XYZ file of C-alpha atoms in Angstrom:
493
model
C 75.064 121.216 -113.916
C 72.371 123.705 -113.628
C 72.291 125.187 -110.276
C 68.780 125.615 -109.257
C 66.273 127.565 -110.311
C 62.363 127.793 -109.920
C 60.502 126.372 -112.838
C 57.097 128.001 -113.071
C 54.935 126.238 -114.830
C 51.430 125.623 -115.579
C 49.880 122.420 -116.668
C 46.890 121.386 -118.130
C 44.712 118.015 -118.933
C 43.061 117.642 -122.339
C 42.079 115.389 -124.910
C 44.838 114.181 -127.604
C 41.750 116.003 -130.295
C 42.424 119.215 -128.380
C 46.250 119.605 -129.273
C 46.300 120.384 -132.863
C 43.628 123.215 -131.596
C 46.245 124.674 -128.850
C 48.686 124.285 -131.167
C 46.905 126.722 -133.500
C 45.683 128.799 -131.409
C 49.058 130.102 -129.358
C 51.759 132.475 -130.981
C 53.721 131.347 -134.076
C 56.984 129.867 -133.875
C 58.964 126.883 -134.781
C 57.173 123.564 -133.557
C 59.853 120.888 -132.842
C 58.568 117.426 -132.650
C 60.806 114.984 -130.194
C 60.041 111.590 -129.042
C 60.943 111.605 -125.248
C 62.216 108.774 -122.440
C 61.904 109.450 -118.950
C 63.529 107.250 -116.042
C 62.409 108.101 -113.261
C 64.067 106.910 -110.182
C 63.652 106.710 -105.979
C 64.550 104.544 -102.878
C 62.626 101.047 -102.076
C 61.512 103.383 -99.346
C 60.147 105.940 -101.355
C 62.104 108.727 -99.758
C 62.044 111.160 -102.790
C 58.532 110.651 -103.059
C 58.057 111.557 -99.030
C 60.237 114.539 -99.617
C 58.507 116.264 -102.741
C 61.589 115.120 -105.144
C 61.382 113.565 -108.097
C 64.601 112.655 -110.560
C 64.640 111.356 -113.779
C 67.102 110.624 -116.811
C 65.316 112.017 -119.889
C 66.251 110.311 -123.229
C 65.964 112.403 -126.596
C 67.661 113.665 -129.569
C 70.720 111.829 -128.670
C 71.142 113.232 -124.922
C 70.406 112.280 -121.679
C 69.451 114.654 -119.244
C 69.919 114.570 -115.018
C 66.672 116.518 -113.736
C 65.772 116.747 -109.803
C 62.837 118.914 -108.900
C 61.372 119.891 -105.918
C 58.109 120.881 -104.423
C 54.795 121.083 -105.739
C 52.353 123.027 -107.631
C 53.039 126.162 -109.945
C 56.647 127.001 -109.164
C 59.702 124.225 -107.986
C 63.143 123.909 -107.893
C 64.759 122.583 -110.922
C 68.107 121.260 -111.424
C 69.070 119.814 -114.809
C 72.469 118.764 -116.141
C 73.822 116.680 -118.845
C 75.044 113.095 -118.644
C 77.829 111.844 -119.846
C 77.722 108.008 -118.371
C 74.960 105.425 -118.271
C 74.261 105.980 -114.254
C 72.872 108.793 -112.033
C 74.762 111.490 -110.808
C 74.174 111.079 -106.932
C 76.740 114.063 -106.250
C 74.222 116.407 -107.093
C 74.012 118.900 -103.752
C 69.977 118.400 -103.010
C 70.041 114.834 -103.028
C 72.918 115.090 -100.812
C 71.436 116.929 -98.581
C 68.076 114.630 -98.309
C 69.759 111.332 -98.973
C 72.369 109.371 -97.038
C 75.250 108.086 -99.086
C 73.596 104.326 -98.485
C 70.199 106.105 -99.200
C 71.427 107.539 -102.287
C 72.947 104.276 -103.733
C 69.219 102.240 -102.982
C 67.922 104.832 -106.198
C 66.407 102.627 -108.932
C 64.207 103.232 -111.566
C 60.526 102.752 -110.803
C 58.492 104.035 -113.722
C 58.838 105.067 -117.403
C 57.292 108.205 -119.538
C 57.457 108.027 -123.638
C 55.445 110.809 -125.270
C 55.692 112.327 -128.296
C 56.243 116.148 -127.551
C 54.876 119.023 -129.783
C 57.094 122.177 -128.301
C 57.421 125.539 -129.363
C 58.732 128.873 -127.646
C 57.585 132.444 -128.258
C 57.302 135.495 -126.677
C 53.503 136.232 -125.298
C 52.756 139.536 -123.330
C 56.489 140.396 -122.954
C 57.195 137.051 -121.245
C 59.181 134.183 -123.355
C 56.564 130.925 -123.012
C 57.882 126.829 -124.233
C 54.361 125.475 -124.620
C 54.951 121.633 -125.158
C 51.929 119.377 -126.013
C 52.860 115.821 -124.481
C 50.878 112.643 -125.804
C 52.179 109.080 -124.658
C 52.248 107.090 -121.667
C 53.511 106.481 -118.059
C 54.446 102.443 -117.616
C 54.751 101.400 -114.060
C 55.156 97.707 -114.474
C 52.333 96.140 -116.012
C 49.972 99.095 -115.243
C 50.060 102.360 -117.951
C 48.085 105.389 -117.747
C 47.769 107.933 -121.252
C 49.131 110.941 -121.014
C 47.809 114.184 -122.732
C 48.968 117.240 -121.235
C 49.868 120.843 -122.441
C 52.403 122.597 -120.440
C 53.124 126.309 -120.117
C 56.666 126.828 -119.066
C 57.961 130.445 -117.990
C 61.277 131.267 -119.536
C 61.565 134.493 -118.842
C 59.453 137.660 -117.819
C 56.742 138.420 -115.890
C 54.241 135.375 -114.655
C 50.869 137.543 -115.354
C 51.015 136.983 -119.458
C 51.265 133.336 -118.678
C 48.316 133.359 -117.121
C 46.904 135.538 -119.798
C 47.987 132.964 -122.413
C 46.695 130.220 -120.018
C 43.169 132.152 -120.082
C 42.894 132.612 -124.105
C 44.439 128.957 -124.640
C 41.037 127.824 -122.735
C 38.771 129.463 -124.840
C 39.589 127.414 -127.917
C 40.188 124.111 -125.642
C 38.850 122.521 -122.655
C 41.901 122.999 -120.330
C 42.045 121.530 -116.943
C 45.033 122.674 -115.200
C 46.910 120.049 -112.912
C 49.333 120.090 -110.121
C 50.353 116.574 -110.891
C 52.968 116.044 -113.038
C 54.395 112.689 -114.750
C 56.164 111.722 -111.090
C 52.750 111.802 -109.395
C 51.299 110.075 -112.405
C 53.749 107.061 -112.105
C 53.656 107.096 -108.404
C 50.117 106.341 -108.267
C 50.286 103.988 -110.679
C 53.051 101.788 -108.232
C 50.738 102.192 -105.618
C 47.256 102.157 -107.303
C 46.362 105.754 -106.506
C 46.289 106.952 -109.793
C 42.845 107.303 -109.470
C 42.382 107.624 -105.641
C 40.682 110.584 -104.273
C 43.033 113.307 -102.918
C 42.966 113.885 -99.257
C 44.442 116.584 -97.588
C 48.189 116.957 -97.161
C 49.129 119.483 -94.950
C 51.121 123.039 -96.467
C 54.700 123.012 -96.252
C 54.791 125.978 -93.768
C 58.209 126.587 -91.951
C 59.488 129.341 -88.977
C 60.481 132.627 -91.309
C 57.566 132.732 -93.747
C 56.021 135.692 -94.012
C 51.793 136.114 -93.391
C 51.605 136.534 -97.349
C 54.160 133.471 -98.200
C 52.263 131.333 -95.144
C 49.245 132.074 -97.606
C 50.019 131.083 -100.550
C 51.648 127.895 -98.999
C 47.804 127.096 -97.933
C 46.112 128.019 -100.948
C 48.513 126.285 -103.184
C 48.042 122.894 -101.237
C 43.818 123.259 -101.496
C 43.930 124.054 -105.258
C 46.304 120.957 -105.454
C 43.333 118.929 -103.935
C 40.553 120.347 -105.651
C 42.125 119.903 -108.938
C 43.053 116.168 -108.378
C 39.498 115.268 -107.040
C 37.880 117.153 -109.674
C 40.020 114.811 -112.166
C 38.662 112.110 -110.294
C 35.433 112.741 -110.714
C 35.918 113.758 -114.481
C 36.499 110.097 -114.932
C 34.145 108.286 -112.685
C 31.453 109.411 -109.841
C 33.027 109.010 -106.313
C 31.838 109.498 -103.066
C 34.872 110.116 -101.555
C 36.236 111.993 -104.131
C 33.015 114.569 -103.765
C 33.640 114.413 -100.281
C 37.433 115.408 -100.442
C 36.836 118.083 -102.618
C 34.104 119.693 -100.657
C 36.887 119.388 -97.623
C 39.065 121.379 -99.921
C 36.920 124.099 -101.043
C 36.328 124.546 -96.895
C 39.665 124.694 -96.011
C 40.347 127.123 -98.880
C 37.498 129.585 -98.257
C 38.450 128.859 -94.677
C 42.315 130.312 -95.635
C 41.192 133.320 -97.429
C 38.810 134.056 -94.379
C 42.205 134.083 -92.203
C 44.025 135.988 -94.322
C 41.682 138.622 -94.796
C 43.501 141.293 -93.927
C 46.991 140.021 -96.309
C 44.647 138.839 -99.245
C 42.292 141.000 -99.683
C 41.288 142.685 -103.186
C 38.130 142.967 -105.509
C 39.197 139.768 -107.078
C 39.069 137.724 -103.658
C 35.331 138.365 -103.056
C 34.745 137.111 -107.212
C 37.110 133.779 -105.854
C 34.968 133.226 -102.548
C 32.168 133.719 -104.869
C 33.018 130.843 -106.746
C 33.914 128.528 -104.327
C 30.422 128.441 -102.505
C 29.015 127.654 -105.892
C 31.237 124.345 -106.037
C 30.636 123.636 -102.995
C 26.920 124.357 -103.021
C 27.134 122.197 -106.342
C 28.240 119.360 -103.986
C 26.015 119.707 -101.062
C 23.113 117.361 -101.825
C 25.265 114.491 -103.063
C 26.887 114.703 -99.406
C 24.098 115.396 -97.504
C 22.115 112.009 -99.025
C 25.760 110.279 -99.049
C 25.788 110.230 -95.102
C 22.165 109.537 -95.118
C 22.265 106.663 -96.657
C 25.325 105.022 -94.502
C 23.425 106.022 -91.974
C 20.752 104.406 -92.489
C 22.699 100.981 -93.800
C 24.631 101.150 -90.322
C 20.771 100.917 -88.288
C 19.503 97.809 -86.257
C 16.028 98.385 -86.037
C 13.474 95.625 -85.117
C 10.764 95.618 -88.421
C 13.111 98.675 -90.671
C 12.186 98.129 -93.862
C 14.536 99.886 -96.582
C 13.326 98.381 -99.339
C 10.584 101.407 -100.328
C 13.040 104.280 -99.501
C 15.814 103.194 -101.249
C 15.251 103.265 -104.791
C 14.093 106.822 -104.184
C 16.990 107.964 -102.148
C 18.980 106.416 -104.823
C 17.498 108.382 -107.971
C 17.447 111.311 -105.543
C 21.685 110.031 -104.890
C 22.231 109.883 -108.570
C 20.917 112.733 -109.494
C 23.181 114.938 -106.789
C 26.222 113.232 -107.995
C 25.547 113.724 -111.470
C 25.113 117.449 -110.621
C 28.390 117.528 -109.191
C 30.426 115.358 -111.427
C 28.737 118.027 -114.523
C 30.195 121.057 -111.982
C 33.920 119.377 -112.154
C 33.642 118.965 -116.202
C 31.988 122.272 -116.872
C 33.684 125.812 -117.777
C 32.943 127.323 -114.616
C 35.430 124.974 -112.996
C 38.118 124.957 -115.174
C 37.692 129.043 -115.179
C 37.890 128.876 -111.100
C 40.828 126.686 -110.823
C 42.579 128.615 -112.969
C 41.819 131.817 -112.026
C 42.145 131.157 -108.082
C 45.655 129.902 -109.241
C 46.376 133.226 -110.935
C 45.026 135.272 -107.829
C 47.150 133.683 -105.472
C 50.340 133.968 -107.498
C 49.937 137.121 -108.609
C 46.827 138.596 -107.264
C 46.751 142.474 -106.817
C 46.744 141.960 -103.001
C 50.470 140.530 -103.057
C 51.274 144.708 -103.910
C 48.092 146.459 -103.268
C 47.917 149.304 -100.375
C 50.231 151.291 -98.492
C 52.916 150.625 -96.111
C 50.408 149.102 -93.529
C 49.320 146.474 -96.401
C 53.025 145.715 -96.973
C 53.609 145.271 -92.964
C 50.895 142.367 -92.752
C 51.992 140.772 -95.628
C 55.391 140.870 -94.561
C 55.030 139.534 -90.478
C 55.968 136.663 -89.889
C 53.721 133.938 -90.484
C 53.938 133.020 -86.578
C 53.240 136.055 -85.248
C 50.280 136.294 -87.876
C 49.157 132.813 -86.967
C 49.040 132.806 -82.997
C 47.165 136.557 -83.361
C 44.561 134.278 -85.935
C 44.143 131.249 -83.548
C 43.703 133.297 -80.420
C 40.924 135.090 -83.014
C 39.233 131.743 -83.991
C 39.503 130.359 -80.381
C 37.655 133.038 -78.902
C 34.514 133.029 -81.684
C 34.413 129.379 -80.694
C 34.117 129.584 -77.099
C 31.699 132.419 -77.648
C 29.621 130.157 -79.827
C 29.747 127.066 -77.721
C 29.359 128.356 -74.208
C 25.771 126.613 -73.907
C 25.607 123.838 -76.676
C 22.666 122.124 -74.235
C 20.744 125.764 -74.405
C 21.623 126.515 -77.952
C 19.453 125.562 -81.053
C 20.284 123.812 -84.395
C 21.468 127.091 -85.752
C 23.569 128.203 -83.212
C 25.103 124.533 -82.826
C 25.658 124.435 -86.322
C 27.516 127.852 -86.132
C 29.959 126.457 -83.524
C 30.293 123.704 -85.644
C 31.611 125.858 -88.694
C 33.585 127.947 -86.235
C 35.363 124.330 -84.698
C 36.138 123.290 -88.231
C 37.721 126.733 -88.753
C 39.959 126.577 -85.939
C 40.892 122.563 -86.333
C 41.576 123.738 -90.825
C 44.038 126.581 -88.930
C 45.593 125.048 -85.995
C 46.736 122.028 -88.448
C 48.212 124.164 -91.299
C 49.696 126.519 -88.395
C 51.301 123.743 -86.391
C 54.996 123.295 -87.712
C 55.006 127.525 -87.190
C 55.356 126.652 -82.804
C 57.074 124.448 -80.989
C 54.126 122.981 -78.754
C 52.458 119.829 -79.543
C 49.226 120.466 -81.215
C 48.254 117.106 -80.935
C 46.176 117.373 -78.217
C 44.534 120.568 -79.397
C 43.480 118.908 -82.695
C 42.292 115.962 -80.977
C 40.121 117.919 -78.901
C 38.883 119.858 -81.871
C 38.197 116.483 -83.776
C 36.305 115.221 -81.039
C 33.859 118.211 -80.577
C 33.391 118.413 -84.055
C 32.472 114.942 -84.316
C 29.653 115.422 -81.505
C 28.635 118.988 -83.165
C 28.757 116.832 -87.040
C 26.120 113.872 -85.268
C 23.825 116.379 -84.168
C 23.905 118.513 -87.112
C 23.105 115.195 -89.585
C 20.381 114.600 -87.822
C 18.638 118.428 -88.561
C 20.143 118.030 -92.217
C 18.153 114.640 -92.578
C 14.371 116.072 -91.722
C 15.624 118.754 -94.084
C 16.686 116.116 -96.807
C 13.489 114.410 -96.268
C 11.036 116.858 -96.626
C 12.640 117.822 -99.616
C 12.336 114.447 -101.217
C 8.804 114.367 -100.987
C 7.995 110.978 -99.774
C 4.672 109.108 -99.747
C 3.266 106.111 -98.412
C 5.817 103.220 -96.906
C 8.614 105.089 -98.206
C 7.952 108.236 -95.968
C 7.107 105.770 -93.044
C 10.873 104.116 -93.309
C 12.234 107.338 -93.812
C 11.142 109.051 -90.810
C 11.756 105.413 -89.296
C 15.688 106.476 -89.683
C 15.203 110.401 -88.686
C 13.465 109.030 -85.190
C 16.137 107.002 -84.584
C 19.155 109.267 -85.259
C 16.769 111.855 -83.335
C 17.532 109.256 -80.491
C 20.960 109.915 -80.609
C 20.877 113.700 -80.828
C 20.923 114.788 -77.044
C 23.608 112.248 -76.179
C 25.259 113.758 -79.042
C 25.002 117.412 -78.024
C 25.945 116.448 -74.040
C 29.225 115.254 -75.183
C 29.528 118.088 -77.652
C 28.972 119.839 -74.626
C 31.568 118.278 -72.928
C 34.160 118.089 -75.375
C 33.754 122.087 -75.705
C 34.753 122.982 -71.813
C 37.380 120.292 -72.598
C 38.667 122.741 -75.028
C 37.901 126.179 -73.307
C 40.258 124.817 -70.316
C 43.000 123.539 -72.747
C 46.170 124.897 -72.918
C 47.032 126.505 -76.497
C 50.036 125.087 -78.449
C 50.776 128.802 -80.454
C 52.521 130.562 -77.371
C 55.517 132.548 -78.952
């Protein structure tokens, strides 16, 4: 048995047409062609799954292959051995370790792969690359899903020609890298979240991380979400999905805000850059998204809907068109992948002097309770008269609220007090600060509509009555924030 090693990988979505074109694109070398049959395997309970395992027996060429990986995203364990038998192996040392013996004897097989693989490995940059082009399908019961994937798998070397590869293979092919590989694929299949907007799952951040490792941990687990909802929406307009992935493009422009002083280089302004723009792509489809329920959810005596609503509609339809075209276009697939690239090996991770390498290197609790104290203060600045403030200034407490709650989740597993409480409190405010900012975002969204006639009329019907709600709104904002001002802080170390 292999003991384990990290398999870095990147993986990308295409069309089955854009294969051969990879294929001729990349470095010469013999092209094997194998026809491949994955088991994959997992409790009743799904404990693998809730632990970031997968396992599966591989069938091809006359072998079967034991492989267990772990984690997520562009580098995992791997361990791979050979079978002899028809069964598992469940002596291997990780799934001891995660698995009770009765656990371990509860693994079945809950979903099949069979692609036809197109593999070749060269040398690219220095670095030894296996590029395998997978085409086939995952079988989960009666439910299948196509698969047509490349992969870029890092033998050996350095991980920056990958990327170069990576960059050049996009040129000639629309590429959409992926942090979802076949075991997510059949595991939303058994549970019918194969097509399911991503929400947020938090980082895997643990005591002894440094500031720099704490990072990537964060960045990694946004990318993973703005990927997936961008596949999403590459196959069908979502609201949810649009909202997810505007959550994700916060929290990640949120993370690199944190970490200014570990990340920091010419290429992170280029990334933050970037990120606005997909966001800002996604704005007005969110914007008349929360409108709308909004105005669906009002019991008004002699409301009429019926003129606004075909216009808010086109208006809708046109915003989510604009951001489903953002998720397809080049611009995306370049950002994705080159956000990826910068946080794996960006020049901040060896930029500077020995003062750079000392912030990169504390550890990520010390870095963390010194960047909550930081956002804690700008928000009790910000929100010491929410009653006195204006739209602006709420709104700016409102960002710096959000900013806090995105950091004191991700920091949480980093200190032993509960942060519960915090986050509720931050939830709560933000809630009050989010009612009060909707309403100032609907005149906005109105105006810029252009409304005439009955239309207009049952459009500022709904604006006067959310206006209703706004000081209500902004007293328990108000509220909510000495709440928080008095509460005790969960980072203490």
């Amino acid at each position: 048995m292999s003991t384990g090693e990290d398999e870095i990988e990147l993986k990308f979505l295409c069309e089955p047409a854009d294969i051969v074109a990879v294929l001729a694109a990349a470095p010469a070398g013999e092209t094997q062609e194998r026809l491949l049959v994955s088991t994959y395997y997992d409790t009743p309970q799904g404990d693998l799954r809730a632990k970031r395992i997968s396992l599966r027996i591989r069938e091809g060429g006359g072998k079967r292959v034991q492989t267990l990986k772990r984690g997520d995203g562009f580098a995992r364990e791997e361990y791979e051995q050979a079978l002899e038998g028809d069964g598992l192996d469940l002596d291997v040392p990780v799934l001891k370790e995660v698995l009770a013996p009765a656990r371990r004897r509860k693994l079945a097989p809950i979903f099949t792969v069979r692609v036809r693989r197109l593999q070749r490995t060269f040398e690219s940059g220095g670095a030894w690359v296996e590029l395998a082009a997978d085409e086939g399908e995952v079988q989960a019961g009666a439910r299948t899903r196509r698969v047509s994937e490349v992969e870029l798998e890092l033998k050996s070397g350095a991980c920056g020609p990958l990327f170069d590869l990576a960059r050049q293979l996009s040129k000639i092919a629309p590429l959409y890298l992926s942090f979802d590989g076949k075991a997510s694929q059949g595991q939303g299949l058994i549970d019918g979240t194969d097509r399911a907007p991503r929400r947020h799952d938090k980082a895997p951040l643990a005591r002894g991380l440094t500031a720099a490792g704490a990072f990537q941990a964060m960045a990694r687990n946004c990318l993973v979400q703005i990927a997936a909802n961008g596949a999403v929406l590459r196959e069908a307009d979502s609201v949810e999905a649009v909202h997810q992935l505007r959550v994700a493009v916060r929290r990640l422009r949120s993370a690199i805000s944190t970490f200014a002083k570990v990340a920091d280089d010419e290429a992170a302004q280029t990334i933050k850059a970037e990120l606005k723009w997909l966001a800002g792509a996604c704005d007005e489809a969110r914007d008349l998204d929360v409108f709308v329920q909004a105005a669906k959810a009002l019991d008004l005596p002699g409301l009429d809907l019926a003129p606004l609503e075909p216009l808010v509609e086109a208006a809708r339809a046109r915003a989510h068109a604009k951001a489903c075209a953002a998720v397809a276009s080049g611009r995306f697939r370049e950002l994705v992948l080159e956000a990826t690239a910068w946080v794996e090996t960006g020049a901040w991770l060896t930029a500077g002097g020995k003062a750079s390498a000392k912030r990169r290197d504390a550890l990520a609790e010390r870095f963390a309770a010194k960047a909550l104290d930081r956002r804690r203060r700008a928000l009790v600045k910000l929100g010491g008269d929410l009653k006195a403030s204006d739209d602006a200034g709420r709104h700016a407490a409102r960002i710096a609220a959000k900013k806090l709650r995105y950091g004191a989740e991700a920091f949480a597993p980093l200190f032993d007090g509960d942060a519960k409480g915090f986050v509720k409190l931050l939830k709560q405010l933000q809630a009050q600060l989010g009612a009060a900012n909707d309403v100032a975002a609907a005149e906005t969204l109105i105006a810029r509509l252009r409304l005439k006639g009955p239309a207009l009329a049952a459009a500022r019907q709904v604006v006067a009555a959310r206006q209703a709600g706004k000081a209500p709104a902004i007293k328990a904002a108000a509220k909510a924030m000495d709440r928080l001002a008095a509460a005790p802080v969960f980072w203490a170390i």
